[in-house]
Amino acid sequence: MTVLEERSPVTGRPGSAGRVGAGVFRPGQLWSSLPEALRKLNPKHQLKNPVMFVVWVGSLLTTVFAATDPSVFTILIAVWLWFTVLFANLAEAVAEGRGKAQAETLRRTKKETLARRLTEDGSEQQVPGADLRVGDLVVVEAGQVIPGDGDVVEGIASVDESAITGESAPVIRESGGDRSAVTGGTTVLSDRIVVRISTGPGESFVDRMIALVEGASRQKTPNEIALTILLATLTIIFLLAVVALQPMAAYSGSEQSVVVLAALVVCLIPTTIGALLSAIGIAGMDRLVQRNVLATSGRAVEAAGDVSTLLLDKTGTITFGNRRATELIPVGESTVDDLARAARLSSLADGTPEGRSIVELIAERHGLAAAADDGEKLAEFVPFTAQTRMSGVDFDGREIRKGATSAVRQWVRDRGGDVPDETERVVDEISQQGGTPLVVAEAAGGTAKVCGVTCLSDVVKPGMRERFGELRAMGIKTVMITGDNPLTAQAIARDAGVDDFLAEAKPEDKMALIRQEQEGGRLVAMTGDGTNDAPALAQADVGVAMNTGTMAAKEAGTMVDLDSNPTKLIEIVEIGKQLLITRGALSTFSVANDLAKYFAILPAMFTGIFAQLGALNVLQLATPRSAILSAVVFNALIIVALIPLALRGVRYRPSSASALLRRNLLVYGLGGIVSPFLGIWVIDLLVRHIPGIG
């Protein structure tokens, strides 16, 4: 098993080990990525990009002519066509290089560690971490490194996860609940825990991080594939148009050379966006990594830009998730002591944070022992399930249950008991105050009764209302999902500022809600951290699992938030929208800047036989050769100039689609027309002085 010795090579945060490759674009990255760009000149790689493959073929043809019939013009055209292909490769290499640098930093920090594996007889056996298999139980104590990904099945400990998240503050990991997952390579700071290993060698979270940040698993998204097909179609159309141009030129007595025709094709096809398309997609995932989010594919990043409905799990997502028992309220003929004894028995074997807090409250306020005696250890514990929504214990002829109001009410009535009217009143009061009521009931001697209600209090995370307001401004509907009763859910939803909520939700209810939204043509994103969230995370178009959550949730989601901050989805949506806007903006620019090339190359080709075309030489370019060479040079240089924008992305501001379109046309459409006129004119002023060109 491999572990990390330095802090957050992936995130590139200040003070972390991995500043290399992350952050803003630096000119030095062009030089360091040049060897990889040269390797990408391989025709097998160029075939993946139809637009640049045509440029590659044109470069090869002009090189042949430059070798067989050399001239200054032919040689310069060949050189700059190769530069065009090289600069396109450079854009992709720079984008990939940043992720590979981060992955290399991770690899340098890996080392082997020993694990204390438990055998069937309970003894410990030291084995290399690489020998651990799924299901193995390992003991980890203070100061030791967790040897593999897994879930805490026994104990509670403070864990340093700075090697993964970059955060120096330790976190609590404990058995039960949704904060039991631990990651290999993190360090236990206190106490002792037993971890059940959930991944095999080479499949750990760290290994996945390495594969993701270096882009090894990136696939083209549907929109990217569609745009590639469109660009290929435009390339074929322009190629056929140029081929058809030669017979007409020959008929007019102005037959053009293959070098000039190759230059014309390269300048007319959408080389700019064709060269930058891959870099835009890679950079989108890189921006997520810089924000401590790992995406399993570019498809998820792109889908995030089109999300219209956001489902949020309440516990651990909207709220802190550390609900604690704060009050015992008896009902009917039961006294508070009766309720305390019943609630204690039902919670002694309950390993969840809520169950432990009930035992702690009763021990503190009512003086009952916090640990089970020898007789109580023989009791049969009934665990909580999403279907029964109750837990409890069967002991000495008594059945004791605690859980959701509706579930316990039905349990009591099935055993011939009655539920006091005041139970509903107490439950409603707790719920209206934002607390969570757990009803405690007991059955013995053929009768059943409700003993009372335990109040659990939860706290909404600060800043949630403001962040949800930002989502609303983006046109995204927020829905809180919780297993609490409707009144509790309504109180939490009101405090958090969500648009809607789904109460008493079972896993199948979450799935049904997601499918209902998707049937309406909407893309759905969901954040969650529990095992019961896993099916819904898998069904959602964008499933963001919290790093503090269970391993099942992280495996099911399409993204993992290392900071475990549910409001991070706002940034994820912005990055997704930024990816789409950047792609659209550069596509607009690429098509628009062809207009200037028409005015540069076409008059230059035919002015000799059609003097009237001289009126189209609005740039007053010196000679036909200088005009063609200037257009080719500009076509290559503009790719390099746009690499920083492709990697950084066009800034996203929440606004309507029509406003975004107007801005896109005004800035990148008009800019795509004006900049080539200026650029080609300046280049012509320089190349006209080259012998054989001017």
XYZ file of C-alpha atoms in Angstrom:
694
model
C 0.000 0.000 0.000
C 1.252 3.479 -0.809
C 0.946 6.453 1.482
C 1.768 10.133 1.306
C 4.385 11.996 3.263
C 3.672 15.542 2.042
C 0.600 17.717 2.047
C -1.884 17.845 -0.787
C 0.161 17.442 -3.957
C -3.124 17.435 -5.824
C -4.699 20.623 -4.584
C -1.728 22.918 -4.945
C -2.794 24.942 -1.910
C -0.454 27.447 -0.259
C 1.842 25.592 2.063
C 1.186 22.245 0.403
C 3.676 20.067 -1.360
C 2.174 20.178 -4.792
C 2.290 23.658 -6.152
C 3.823 22.268 -9.335
C 1.442 22.201 -12.233
C -1.487 23.875 -10.563
C -2.761 27.389 -10.652
C -2.443 30.042 -13.323
C -0.794 29.681 -16.726
C 2.924 30.435 -16.864
C 4.858 31.028 -20.126
C 7.504 28.573 -18.957
C 4.949 25.791 -19.314
C 5.131 26.229 -23.104
C 8.829 25.404 -23.133
C 8.570 22.470 -20.715
C 5.690 20.981 -22.764
C 7.535 21.279 -26.086
C 9.003 17.715 -26.075
C 5.529 16.245 -25.586
C 4.159 18.494 -28.346
C 6.838 17.169 -30.717
C 5.904 13.584 -29.842
C 2.291 14.349 -30.725
C 3.356 15.028 -34.339
C 2.917 11.285 -34.795
C 0.235 10.778 -37.498
C -1.591 8.265 -35.268
C -2.192 11.048 -32.754
C -3.136 13.587 -35.416
C -5.816 11.247 -36.804
C -7.783 11.805 -33.573
C -8.302 15.457 -34.567
C -9.659 15.685 -38.166
C -9.011 19.433 -38.466
C -5.378 19.248 -37.411
C -4.830 16.083 -39.455
C -5.699 18.077 -42.590
C -3.152 20.715 -41.510
C -0.606 17.934 -40.898
C -1.159 16.560 -44.422
C -0.871 20.088 -45.860
C 2.389 20.596 -43.959
C 3.757 17.350 -45.360
C 2.814 18.282 -48.946
C 4.368 21.736 -48.748
C 7.512 20.221 -47.229
C 7.827 17.893 -50.221
C 7.487 20.817 -52.626
C 9.912 22.903 -50.565
C 12.461 20.088 -50.880
C 11.955 19.435 -54.607
C 11.485 23.020 -55.805
C 12.840 25.241 -53.024
C 12.019 28.904 -52.744
C 11.857 31.308 -49.833
C 8.067 31.473 -50.070
C 7.574 27.693 -50.221
C 9.991 27.023 -47.368
C 8.397 29.653 -45.083
C 4.881 28.362 -45.811
C 5.994 24.799 -44.981
C 7.701 25.936 -41.775
C 4.706 27.904 -40.535
C 2.251 25.123 -41.367
C 4.336 22.795 -39.209
C 4.320 25.468 -36.521
C 0.513 25.480 -36.734
C 0.395 21.739 -36.023
C 3.052 22.072 -33.315
C 1.224 24.913 -31.548
C -1.989 22.876 -31.544
C -0.100 19.989 -29.944
C 1.449 22.447 -27.504
C -1.959 23.612 -26.284
C -2.959 20.040 -25.472
C 0.467 19.196 -24.009
C 0.392 22.190 -21.631
C -3.074 21.222 -20.390
C -2.021 17.599 -19.874
C 1.335 18.581 -18.401
C -0.183 20.404 -15.444
C -2.072 17.283 -14.394
C 0.929 15.030 -15.004
C 3.100 17.273 -12.824
C 0.592 16.917 -10.002
C 0.484 13.135 -10.473
C 4.281 12.916 -10.481
C 4.401 14.797 -7.185
C 2.001 12.223 -5.751
C 4.132 9.341 -7.001
C 7.285 10.788 -5.449
C 5.649 10.794 -2.029
C 4.653 7.112 -2.057
C 6.221 4.485 0.165
C 5.377 1.074 1.528
C 3.907 0.599 5.011
C 3.064 -2.356 7.245
C -0.463 -3.177 8.344
C -1.662 -4.827 11.566
C -4.158 -7.306 10.140
C -6.547 -9.106 12.508
C -6.797 -12.887 12.139
C -9.880 -14.998 12.803
C -8.794 -15.744 16.377
C -8.423 -12.024 17.139
C -4.626 -11.933 17.098
C -2.649 -9.405 15.053
C -0.432 -10.179 12.077
C 1.930 -7.673 10.462
C 1.724 -7.757 6.662
C 2.779 -5.353 3.877
C 0.023 -2.948 2.939
C 0.134 -4.255 -0.634
C -0.992 -7.690 0.621
C -4.269 -6.409 2.062
C -7.445 -7.596 0.383
C -11.048 -6.421 0.433
C -12.678 -7.374 3.729
C -9.481 -7.544 5.807
C -9.653 -5.965 9.273
C -6.676 -3.853 10.356
C -5.879 -2.087 13.616
C -4.568 1.483 13.503
C -3.509 3.426 16.582
C -2.293 6.954 17.288
C 0.723 7.927 15.195
C 0.204 5.171 12.623
C -0.697 5.528 8.948
C -3.931 3.976 7.710
C -2.708 1.310 5.254
C -5.683 1.283 2.872
C -9.077 2.700 2.019
C -11.904 1.373 4.152
C -14.556 1.985 6.794
C -14.163 2.231 10.561
C -16.025 -0.693 12.137
C -14.859 -0.181 15.703
C -13.750 2.840 17.712
C -13.406 6.558 17.149
C -10.265 8.542 16.326
C -8.942 11.902 15.204
C -7.406 11.601 11.722
C -4.999 13.909 9.878
C -6.141 14.029 6.220
C -3.863 16.884 5.146
C -2.008 14.584 2.748
C -5.217 14.306 0.738
C -7.211 17.482 1.328
C -4.483 19.969 2.255
C -6.405 20.951 5.402
C -4.294 20.910 8.559
C -7.290 20.589 10.914
C -7.881 16.929 11.901
C -11.247 15.245 11.391
C -13.161 12.710 13.445
C -13.745 9.233 12.038
C -15.963 6.798 13.904
C -17.875 3.577 13.428
C -21.491 3.908 12.377
C -23.093 6.899 10.700
C -21.812 8.560 7.548
C -18.347 9.570 8.776
C -16.790 6.144 8.928
C -14.805 6.172 5.666
C -11.024 6.546 5.891
C -8.460 6.959 3.137
C -5.172 5.120 2.831
C -2.220 7.407 3.464
C -3.888 9.468 6.194
C -2.612 9.398 9.780
C -4.420 8.550 13.020
C -3.650 11.196 15.651
C -5.438 9.746 18.665
C -7.144 6.632 20.004
C -7.553 3.281 18.260
C -9.750 2.176 15.382
C -10.393 -1.027 13.471
C -10.746 -0.537 9.703
C -12.345 -2.904 7.202
C -10.422 -2.611 3.917
C -12.689 -1.847 0.936
C -10.252 -1.670 -2.003
C -7.569 -3.917 -3.415
C -3.968 -3.038 -4.356
C -3.761 -0.377 -7.060
C -7.425 0.584 -6.601
C -7.100 2.969 -3.670
C -8.368 6.524 -3.636
C -4.812 7.809 -4.011
C -4.276 5.633 -7.084
C -7.503 6.973 -8.558
C -6.350 10.513 -7.808
C -3.145 9.917 -9.753
C -5.039 8.554 -12.767
C -7.554 11.382 -12.713
C -5.250 14.353 -12.307
C -2.957 13.222 -15.115
C -5.947 12.841 -17.433
C -5.446 9.150 -18.125
C -9.179 8.462 -17.823
C -10.463 11.533 -19.681
C -12.886 10.818 -22.483
C -14.465 13.260 -24.894
C -17.846 14.551 -23.770
C -20.969 14.336 -25.985
C -20.862 18.070 -26.769
C -17.155 17.854 -27.528
C -17.770 14.929 -29.885
C -20.619 16.825 -31.584
C -18.423 19.889 -32.051
C -15.610 17.711 -33.424
C -18.036 16.284 -36.000
C -19.151 19.808 -36.940
C -15.555 20.971 -37.347
C -14.747 17.906 -39.436
C -17.758 18.640 -41.654
C -16.699 22.262 -42.147
C -13.181 21.087 -42.954
C -14.464 18.717 -45.636
C -16.622 21.473 -47.140
C -13.723 23.937 -47.326
C -11.437 21.215 -48.663
C -13.871 20.422 -51.468
C -14.313 24.141 -52.191
C -10.560 24.640 -52.567
C -10.223 21.530 -54.740
C -13.013 22.828 -56.977
C -11.268 26.196 -57.151
C -8.250 24.872 -59.052
C -10.086 23.932 -62.301
C -11.717 27.363 -62.405
C -8.358 29.007 -61.735
C -6.771 27.002 -64.546
C -9.620 27.964 -66.907
C -9.038 31.622 -66.009
C -5.341 31.298 -66.767
C -4.221 31.651 -63.148
C -3.549 28.102 -61.998
C -2.470 28.016 -58.358
C 0.378 26.012 -56.853
C -0.268 23.231 -54.353
C 1.549 25.318 -51.733
C -0.890 28.236 -52.148
C -3.900 25.890 -52.108
C -2.621 24.187 -48.954
C -2.192 27.579 -47.290
C -5.723 28.530 -48.328
C -7.213 25.342 -46.889
C -5.395 25.738 -43.570
C -6.478 29.362 -43.233
C -10.123 28.684 -44.111
C -10.804 25.615 -41.961
C -11.490 26.218 -38.210
C -7.932 25.507 -37.071
C -8.122 27.758 -33.994
C -10.907 25.910 -32.186
C -9.722 22.584 -33.630
C -6.334 23.163 -32.023
C -7.705 24.282 -28.646
C -10.722 21.979 -28.243
C -8.921 19.218 -26.367
C -7.063 21.695 -24.143
C -10.363 23.331 -23.115
C -11.760 20.000 -21.904
C -8.596 19.005 -20.043
C -8.365 22.439 -18.420
C -11.942 22.104 -17.130
C -10.987 19.036 -15.100
C -7.781 20.758 -13.981
C -9.784 23.699 -12.602
C -11.835 21.226 -10.572
C -8.674 19.678 -9.138
C -7.458 23.125 -8.109
C -10.678 23.462 -6.101
C -10.173 20.088 -4.402
C -12.740 18.233 -6.504
C -11.973 15.057 -8.430
C -14.163 14.220 -11.435
C -14.203 10.753 -12.946
C -14.815 12.124 -16.462
C -15.131 15.276 -18.486
C -18.749 14.262 -19.115
C -19.578 15.071 -15.481
C -17.901 18.490 -15.711
C -19.843 19.349 -18.838
C -23.129 18.089 -17.382
C -22.587 20.330 -14.348
C -22.851 23.337 -16.655
C -26.372 22.334 -17.681
C -27.733 21.320 -14.255
C -31.171 22.729 -13.452
C -32.093 20.746 -10.301
C -29.916 20.150 -7.268
C -30.759 17.528 -4.643
C -28.994 17.852 -1.292
C -28.911 15.311 1.498
C -29.629 17.133 4.747
C -27.485 15.311 7.297
C -23.809 16.115 6.891
C -24.530 18.225 3.831
C -26.866 21.094 4.700
C -26.413 20.490 8.424
C -23.316 19.491 10.362
C -24.768 16.017 10.821
C -23.714 15.684 14.449
C -27.215 15.490 15.927
C -27.099 15.038 19.672
C -29.716 14.142 22.233
C -30.651 17.257 24.191
C -33.893 16.384 26.020
C -36.075 13.468 27.177
C -39.836 14.145 27.215
C -42.080 11.391 28.716
C -45.685 10.928 27.563
C -48.710 9.115 28.939
C -48.194 7.405 32.286
C -44.432 7.012 31.818
C -42.026 9.026 33.974
C -38.790 10.568 32.783
C -36.928 7.769 34.608
C -38.943 5.138 32.738
C -38.098 6.864 29.464
C -34.412 7.176 30.409
C -34.091 3.458 31.205
C -35.846 2.420 27.985
C -33.915 4.872 25.807
C -30.621 3.771 27.389
C -31.256 0.062 26.749
C -32.246 0.726 23.136
C -29.057 2.729 22.554
C -26.362 0.740 24.379
C -25.446 -1.227 21.263
C -26.238 1.614 18.857
C -22.890 2.668 17.400
C -24.218 5.754 15.628
C -23.304 9.228 16.940
C -26.975 9.796 17.808
C -27.173 6.548 19.766
C -24.021 7.327 21.719
C -25.257 10.831 22.491
C -28.449 9.398 24.034
C -26.431 7.166 26.357
C -24.155 10.088 27.279
C -27.127 12.369 28.039
C -28.777 9.756 30.266
C -25.517 9.016 32.084
C -24.979 12.725 32.717
C -28.488 13.719 33.782
C -29.935 10.535 35.250
C -26.912 8.768 36.669
C -27.343 5.532 34.726
C -24.247 3.605 33.655
C -22.852 4.475 30.212
C -21.695 0.886 29.658
C -23.724 -2.310 29.580
C -23.423 -4.736 32.495
C -22.911 -8.467 32.024
C -26.624 -9.175 31.808
C -27.331 -6.371 29.357
C -24.558 -7.651 27.075
C -26.754 -10.674 26.356
C -29.492 -8.494 24.857
C -30.281 -8.890 21.167
C -29.714 -5.620 19.335
C -32.048 -4.707 16.445
C -30.159 -2.412 14.036
C -31.664 0.524 12.171
C -32.582 0.044 8.506
C -33.887 2.475 5.905
C -37.001 0.291 5.574
C -37.996 -0.107 9.261
C -36.629 3.327 10.289
C -36.259 1.975 13.860
C -33.621 0.375 16.041
C -33.802 -1.153 19.475
C -33.198 -4.167 21.661
C -34.914 -7.383 22.791
C -33.975 -8.122 26.401
C -35.424 -10.165 29.276
C -38.861 -10.525 27.650
C -39.055 -6.857 26.695
C -38.942 -5.277 23.256
C -37.772 -1.666 23.143
C -37.719 0.418 19.972
C -36.775 3.976 19.102
C -37.142 5.670 15.734
C -39.290 7.758 13.421
C -42.725 8.678 14.732
C -44.757 6.938 12.030
C -42.694 3.753 12.229
C -42.879 3.455 16.038
C -46.585 4.385 16.033
C -47.329 1.499 13.657
C -45.108 -0.858 15.699
C -47.048 -0.063 18.882
C -50.442 -0.481 17.216
C -49.404 -3.783 15.652
C -48.869 -5.028 19.205
C -52.230 -3.822 20.456
C -51.000 -0.678 22.165
C -52.247 2.907 21.998
C -50.304 6.061 21.265
C -51.103 8.949 23.658
C -52.416 12.078 21.940
C -49.716 14.189 23.546
C -47.088 12.211 21.611
C -48.068 13.971 18.385
C -48.037 17.338 20.150
C -44.525 16.791 21.545
C -43.267 15.542 18.171
C -44.736 18.583 16.404
C -43.193 21.027 18.893
C -39.738 19.477 18.509
C -40.071 19.441 14.725
C -41.249 23.049 14.516
C -38.142 24.077 16.444
C -35.932 22.292 13.899
C -35.149 19.317 16.130
C -35.479 15.618 15.314
C -37.864 13.594 17.498
C -37.122 9.928 18.224
C -40.099 8.160 19.739
C -39.260 5.448 22.307
C -41.701 2.574 22.862
C -41.715 -0.651 24.861
C -43.623 -3.933 24.517
C -43.817 -6.519 27.330
C -46.385 -9.021 28.579
C -48.511 -8.736 25.469
C -48.973 -4.965 25.684
C -47.106 -2.060 24.116
C -46.839 1.602 25.043
C -45.028 4.772 24.054
C -42.595 5.851 26.779
C -41.750 9.281 25.387
C -39.746 11.257 22.895
C -36.012 11.936 22.677
C -35.123 15.279 21.098
C -32.116 15.390 18.750
C -30.865 18.806 17.718
C -29.167 19.557 14.415
C -27.464 22.739 13.183
C -27.526 24.261 9.689
C -24.049 25.096 8.378
C -23.312 28.832 8.224
C -23.665 30.653 4.902
C -26.031 28.096 3.389
C -28.863 30.558 2.738
C -26.577 32.924 0.825
C -25.066 30.143 -1.278
C -28.493 28.741 -2.151
C -29.486 32.249 -3.172
C -26.612 32.196 -5.670
C -27.862 28.891 -7.056
C -31.328 30.371 -7.418
C -29.842 33.279 -9.398
C -28.338 30.694 -11.777
C -31.804 29.241 -12.347
C -31.068 26.094 -10.327
C -33.790 24.614 -8.135
C -32.592 23.230 -4.771
C -34.331 20.313 -3.058
C -33.366 19.048 0.415
C -33.734 15.304 0.993
C -34.047 13.939 4.515
C -35.417 11.009 6.461
C -36.900 13.387 9.039
C -40.622 13.976 9.361
C -42.186 16.775 7.268
C -42.316 19.347 10.086
C -38.634 18.917 10.955
C -37.742 18.993 7.270
C -39.774 22.160 6.778
C -37.989 23.926 9.657
C -34.525 22.976 8.390
C -35.458 23.877 4.811
C -36.697 27.281 5.970
C -33.480 27.985 7.869
C -31.267 26.809 5.006
C -33.189 28.642 2.274
C -33.780 25.700 -0.093
C -36.627 25.817 -2.632
C -38.250 22.488 -1.753
C -37.766 19.391 0.391
C -38.535 15.670 0.410
C -39.213 14.347 3.921
C -39.158 10.777 5.297
C -37.236 9.827 2.166
C -36.164 6.249 1.581
C -33.472 5.362 -0.987
C -36.170 4.457 -3.504
C -37.862 7.831 -2.932
C -34.663 9.658 -3.860
C -34.361 7.571 -7.003
C -37.981 8.273 -7.931
C -37.512 12.037 -7.481
C -34.378 12.066 -9.636
C -36.084 10.081 -12.391
C -39.111 12.368 -12.218
C -36.900 15.426 -12.738
C -34.948 13.727 -15.527
C -38.140 12.728 -17.348
C -38.950 16.430 -17.539
C -35.765 16.976 -19.532
C -33.804 18.422 -16.625
C -30.284 17.491 -15.606
C -30.020 16.605 -11.922
C -27.074 17.011 -9.568
C -26.943 15.534 -6.103
C -24.564 15.716 -3.193
C -24.456 13.085 -0.487
C -22.200 11.201 1.881
C -24.035 8.126 3.131
C -24.311 4.565 1.858
C -28.035 5.123 1.419
C -27.191 7.999 -0.953
C -25.170 5.759 -3.282
C -28.028 4.628 -5.603
C -29.225 8.213 -6.070
C -25.665 9.482 -6.638
C -25.265 6.882 -9.376
C -28.605 7.814 -10.995
C -27.972 11.574 -10.970
C -26.356 13.242 -13.979
C -23.812 14.778 -11.595
C -23.234 12.942 -8.325
C -20.899 14.734 -5.893
C -19.844 12.546 -2.965
C -18.359 14.065 0.168
C -14.873 12.814 1.046
C -16.039 12.441 4.656
C -18.733 10.039 3.506
C -18.771 6.296 3.062
C -16.723 4.494 0.431
C -19.947 3.351 -1.266
C -20.985 6.968 -1.822
C -17.573 7.909 -3.239
C -17.631 4.943 -5.622
C -21.136 5.788 -6.852
C -20.590 9.520 -7.462
C -19.120 11.076 -10.588
C -17.167 13.543 -8.445
C -15.578 13.544 -4.993
C -15.287 16.766 -2.984
C -12.142 16.462 -0.877
C -13.250 19.398 1.315
C -16.655 17.780 1.980
C -18.344 21.123 1.442
C -21.762 20.664 -0.202
C -21.863 24.297 -1.299
C -18.829 23.481 -3.467
C -21.392 22.403 -6.057
C -21.888 26.091 -6.832
C -18.261 26.273 -7.946
C -18.636 22.982 -9.836
C -21.627 24.383 -11.729
C -19.692 27.570 -12.494
C -16.756 25.544 -13.826
C -19.133 23.477 -15.984
C -20.748 26.609 -17.375
C -17.330 28.184 -17.851
C -16.248 25.136 -19.867
C -19.260 25.425 -22.182
C -18.907 29.198 -22.517
C -15.176 28.965 -23.251
C -15.777 26.386 -25.951
C -18.522 28.505 -27.487
C -16.511 31.724 -27.283
C -13.445 30.279 -28.988
C -15.614 28.583 -31.619
C -17.175 31.968 -32.386
C -13.743 33.579 -32.544
C -12.391 30.839 -34.803
C -15.191 31.156 -37.353
C -15.163 34.973 -37.244
C -11.445 35.384 -37.837
C -11.714 33.501 -41.145
C -13.333 36.629 -42.603
C -10.076 38.580 -42.521
C -8.261 35.692 -44.183
C -10.671 35.846 -47.119
C -9.693 39.492 -47.649
C -6.003 38.556 -47.402
C -5.682 35.383 -49.491
C -8.410 35.408 -52.168
C -7.516 38.829 -53.662
C -3.857 37.803 -53.580
C -4.580 34.662 -55.577
C -6.506 36.266 -58.433
C -5.616 39.963 -58.581
C -3.284 39.213 -61.514
C -6.171 38.242 -63.816
C -9.033 40.083 -62.141
C -7.793 43.580 -61.316
C -11.164 44.398 -59.814
C -10.285 42.134 -56.843
C -7.707 44.699 -55.817
C -10.561 46.638 -54.209
C -10.837 43.802 -51.679
C -7.247 44.336 -50.559
C -8.497 46.605 -47.788
C -5.379 45.909 -45.719
C -3.135 47.190 -48.525
C -0.903 44.125 -48.241
C 2.341 44.422 -50.205
C 2.293 41.426 -52.528
C 0.243 38.240 -53.055
C 3.008 36.184 -51.432
C 3.296 38.462 -48.388
C -0.492 38.382 -47.992
C -0.636 34.568 -48.051
C 2.384 34.179 -45.754
C 1.002 36.777 -43.301
C -2.318 34.916 -43.080
C -0.540 31.602 -42.438
C 1.716 33.138 -39.772
C -1.228 34.780 -38.007
C -3.178 31.516 -38.162
C -0.356 29.793 -36.254
C 0.416 32.540 -33.740
C -3.207 33.079 -32.699
C -3.270 29.503 -31.361
C -0.390 30.250 -28.975
C -1.978 33.564 -27.991
C -5.233 31.823 -27.041
C -3.693 28.976 -24.995
C -3.850 30.972 -21.703
C -7.533 31.763 -22.314
C -8.312 28.125 -23.147
C -6.652 26.972 -19.921
C -7.991 29.743 -17.683
C -11.453 29.784 -19.239
C -13.789 32.630 -20.060
C -15.104 34.248 -16.897
C -18.643 33.199 -16.012
C -21.201 35.664 -14.688
C -24.718 34.468 -13.737
C -27.001 35.831 -16.470
C -29.614 34.780 -19.017
C -28.804 32.804 -22.153
C -29.663 35.782 -24.380
C -27.297 38.049 -22.434
C -24.521 35.474 -22.698
C -25.107 35.214 -26.460
C -24.943 38.993 -26.924
C -21.725 39.170 -24.929
C -20.261 36.266 -26.865
C -21.014 37.840 -30.240
C -19.868 41.297 -29.182
C -16.577 40.287 -27.564
C -15.500 37.143 -29.409
C -17.429 37.533 -32.644
C -16.392 41.132 -33.225
C -12.951 40.429 -31.731
C -12.544 37.505 -34.086
C -13.148 39.822 -37.034
C -11.023 42.780 -35.924
C -7.929 41.031 -34.499
C -6.978 39.158 -37.722
C -7.210 42.357 -39.786
C -4.830 44.052 -37.370
C -2.593 41.028 -36.907
C -2.214 40.199 -40.595
C -1.505 43.858 -41.404
C 1.289 44.039 -38.783
C 2.828 40.744 -39.915
C 2.748 41.932 -43.537
C 4.740 45.011 -42.565
C 7.479 42.627 -41.398
C 7.471 39.860 -44.024
C 7.294 42.227 -47.025
C 10.984 42.975 -46.434
C 12.022 39.311 -46.809
C 13.715 38.696 -50.185
C 11.465 36.645 -52.446
C 8.342 37.643 -50.514
C 8.004 41.402 -50.938
